[in-house]
Each structure stands twice: as structure tokens, then as C-alpha cells.
Amino acid sequence: MKFTLWLILALGPLAALHAENWPMWRGANGDGTSAESKLPEKWSQTENVVWKVELPERGNSTPVVWGDKVLVTQAIEKEGKRLLLCFDKKTGKQLWEAGTIYREPELTHATNPYCAASPATDGERVIVYFASAGVFCYDMNGKEVWKRTDLGKQHHIWGNGTSPVLAGDRVFLNFGPGENTVLYCFDKKTGKTIWQHKEPGGASGEGADKKWLGSWSDPLLRKTGARYELLMSYPRRACAFDPLTGKELWTSGGLTDLVYNSPLFADGVMIAMSGYGGAALAVKTGGDGDVTEKNRVWQLPKVSQRIGSGVVHDGYHYILSDGGIAECRDLKTGAMVFQERLKGNNWSSLVLSADGKCYAANQIGDCFVFKASPKFELLATNALGEKIIGSIAVSDGQLFIRGYKHLWCIGNK
């Protein structure tokens, strides 16, 4: 049985053979990279808009795409609805909705509406995380397959936002932040728990002392050396787990109390960054036990505030800070290569095309395209005229962007 599961996981990131799909928040590879090139560079509210459809309320999640379907999570706050919406990829017509109703009080921030987590799909089922309401699985027609409503409540002053990660026959989920912080591995067909790792939580930010900690990071599955590791960033540490058993393989100190973005991996090295002016680090994977002293490549005690995650290209790490500054760092040393101010504030994560272009959106609806190069070159600024928190999804040469008012499909015409 173990050997069979190992072979399934050894197939690598989900949908690696289906570059036309964008099955999870950060794409098929889990790191914001797309196998597509010659994507649209310029658009407006009318130019290169294939379709746009009005959404019922605001939302921070990113759409996912599989085949002829676009899927996005949506809350109807006053009604307590936690929904998954499905749209026709060619026309934008809504095909169906599925979901649940959850009316119990759930702590979040005014900037983070419910249903902030993005869906994940393998083309047969769609997994959605509705925070305290539970984890739900639907088929591609919106029929409920299984649900887990027994996981407990989420409780943090800034709410939640982690998304399911699919690999082989498994669903990995960082259920947190707050006191109830657990890394789960579910069977994607049944929803049964295969293993779980309980992480110390707490400090939700409600007290007078304003103490808080938490991780909004999604795990990243990578092969390093002869084994697979599930890479994770938590308050004050980066670490890795055996994806088959949940055993912790190694840990490295060097992060700080709040971790908003997800880890990246390149050339045997994991890159992890804290938010809220916290620390960042790079650490060699493949170790055992506490590897802080022997495997940590570099550590920066303070970096700029960032919510979104970055991308890696040809030895450089690219990310947008919360303040809308594009940053490039040398992966070997952590040294800053450039800092270039763009318009507005940004929570969107970067997407990298196969021909080396970075895509992201800011909170006032401007979408940026710039080269993934140590010499900064802004290629375009494209205004959609509405608030955007989520990231851009890529499928079949088109871009799918969720704003606070509309779901947009952008394509070269």
C-alpha cells in the first residue's frame, strides 16, 4: 500500500500534464508558475475583455479553471451562505452553485470577507475550505460528495485564507490560524483523515496587549534528493513533513510571528518569508531534525510587509510588497537586486508565465506586467477599475481575474 501511495505522489504536482488548467490557488505547480507564454499584456475595462460577469458580493479568493469550467468561492454574508460558483469558461454564464449555510459568529477582519480560500480541483471533484463551516467536496456538477464539519472553529482577528492543496490521492490543508491550528492530510475521495499534525496556535490578536501570531501559508510538495517533502512555514520556523505519514522531517528557526505567504522552492532550497515587517530565510531541504545552524543559507531579520506570495525565476526571487513595491532578490544571498514602486497597495500573489513575465493586480484594480529580470522593466499597467485582492489565474492563453464586483476573462483578440 505504501509503495502504491508513493508512486501516486511521485507523479509530482497535480495536473503537470495539463498546462491549460489552473487547478489551485497557485496553479498546477503550487508556486505561481504557468507553462503558457504569449499571454495578454495589455487590456482595459473594454479592450481584450472576452467576458465579464457580475458577482453577488465582494471576495478575496482566486478563481480556478479546469476544462470548460471556472470555479470561485463566494460568501453571501447576511444570509450566512458559503458558496462555490461555477461559470462557463467560454461565455461566463453561471452554470451552478453549491455550498452550505453557516450562521454562527466567526471572527474575521473587515478587509477579509468570508470564503477567502480558493478552491482546488482535479477535474473530477472540487475541494473547498469554508473555515469554521468545514471542508466540502463536490463533483464537477456541484453535487456534494463528502464533507468534514467536525474540524472545529477558526478564530483569529484577521480571519482565515489558506486553500486546499491537491496531490495524487491526497488533500493537504493548513487549518488555521488561531488556537486550532492543524496541518491535515485527507483522502480526496472520501474526506477521511490520513494524518494530522497539531501546531501550537494562539495569540489571535484580541487582547489589550495586541499579541498575535499565525500562519496563512499553504504547504508546498516537492521532491528533494531521494524523497518528497511537504514544505511549510509557521510562526518562527520553516519546516518539512513526510507527505505519506505526517512525520516532521526537519525544522529551521528564523521566521517571526506572522506568516502570510506560502513557501517557494528552487535548486534544493526553500524560501520562506514572514509578514508585518518580519523575517525571511532560505534553507536547504533534505535535512533531519533542527537544521537551523547547518542548513540555513541566509536569514533576513526584517523585510517589508507583504501579504501575497512571490515567484522564482533563473536564480532570483520576485515579490510585491503590501505597499506596491516590486522586489527582486538574489536567491543565493538574499541580497536585494531592485525595489521599484508600482501604483497602489497590493495583496495579490505573482504569477510567472513561461516566457518570463510577472503578472499581479493591486487593490485599486490595476494589473501589472513586468519582466522577471534582474533589470526591472514594466511592460504594462492595465486598469479594471475595481478592487482586486485575489491573484490571477491562467488557462488557454486567457487570464481570469476576480474583482470585488466582477469575474473577468481577459484574452488577446
mmCIF file of C-alpha atoms in Angstrom, residues 59 140 146 150 204 209 299 318 351-352 374:
data_model
loop_
_atom_site.group_PDB
_atom_site.id
_atom_site.type_symbol
_atom_site.label_atom_id
_atom_site.label_comp_id
_atom_site.label_asym_id
_atom_site.label_seq_id
_atom_site.Cartn_x
_atom_site.Cartn_y
_atom_site.Cartn_z
ATOM 1 C CA GLY A 59 -14.450 38.409 -2.201
ATOM 2 C CA MET A 140 -17.963 18.879 -11.372
ATOM 3 C CA TRP A 146 -18.281 14.420 1.127
ATOM 4 C CA ASP A 150 -16.113 18.132 12.586
ATOM 5 C CA SER A 204 -5.418 35.743 17.946
ATOM 6 C CA ASP A 209 -1.704 43.650 24.567
ATOM 7 C CA GLN A 299 18.244 34.915 7.130
ATOM 8 C CA TYR A 318 10.290 38.273 -7.186
ATOM 9 C CA VAL A 351 2.074 34.687 -11.492
ATOM 10 C CA LEU A 352 5.010 33.854 -13.781
ATOM 11 C CA PRO A 374 17.283 41.495 -12.520
#
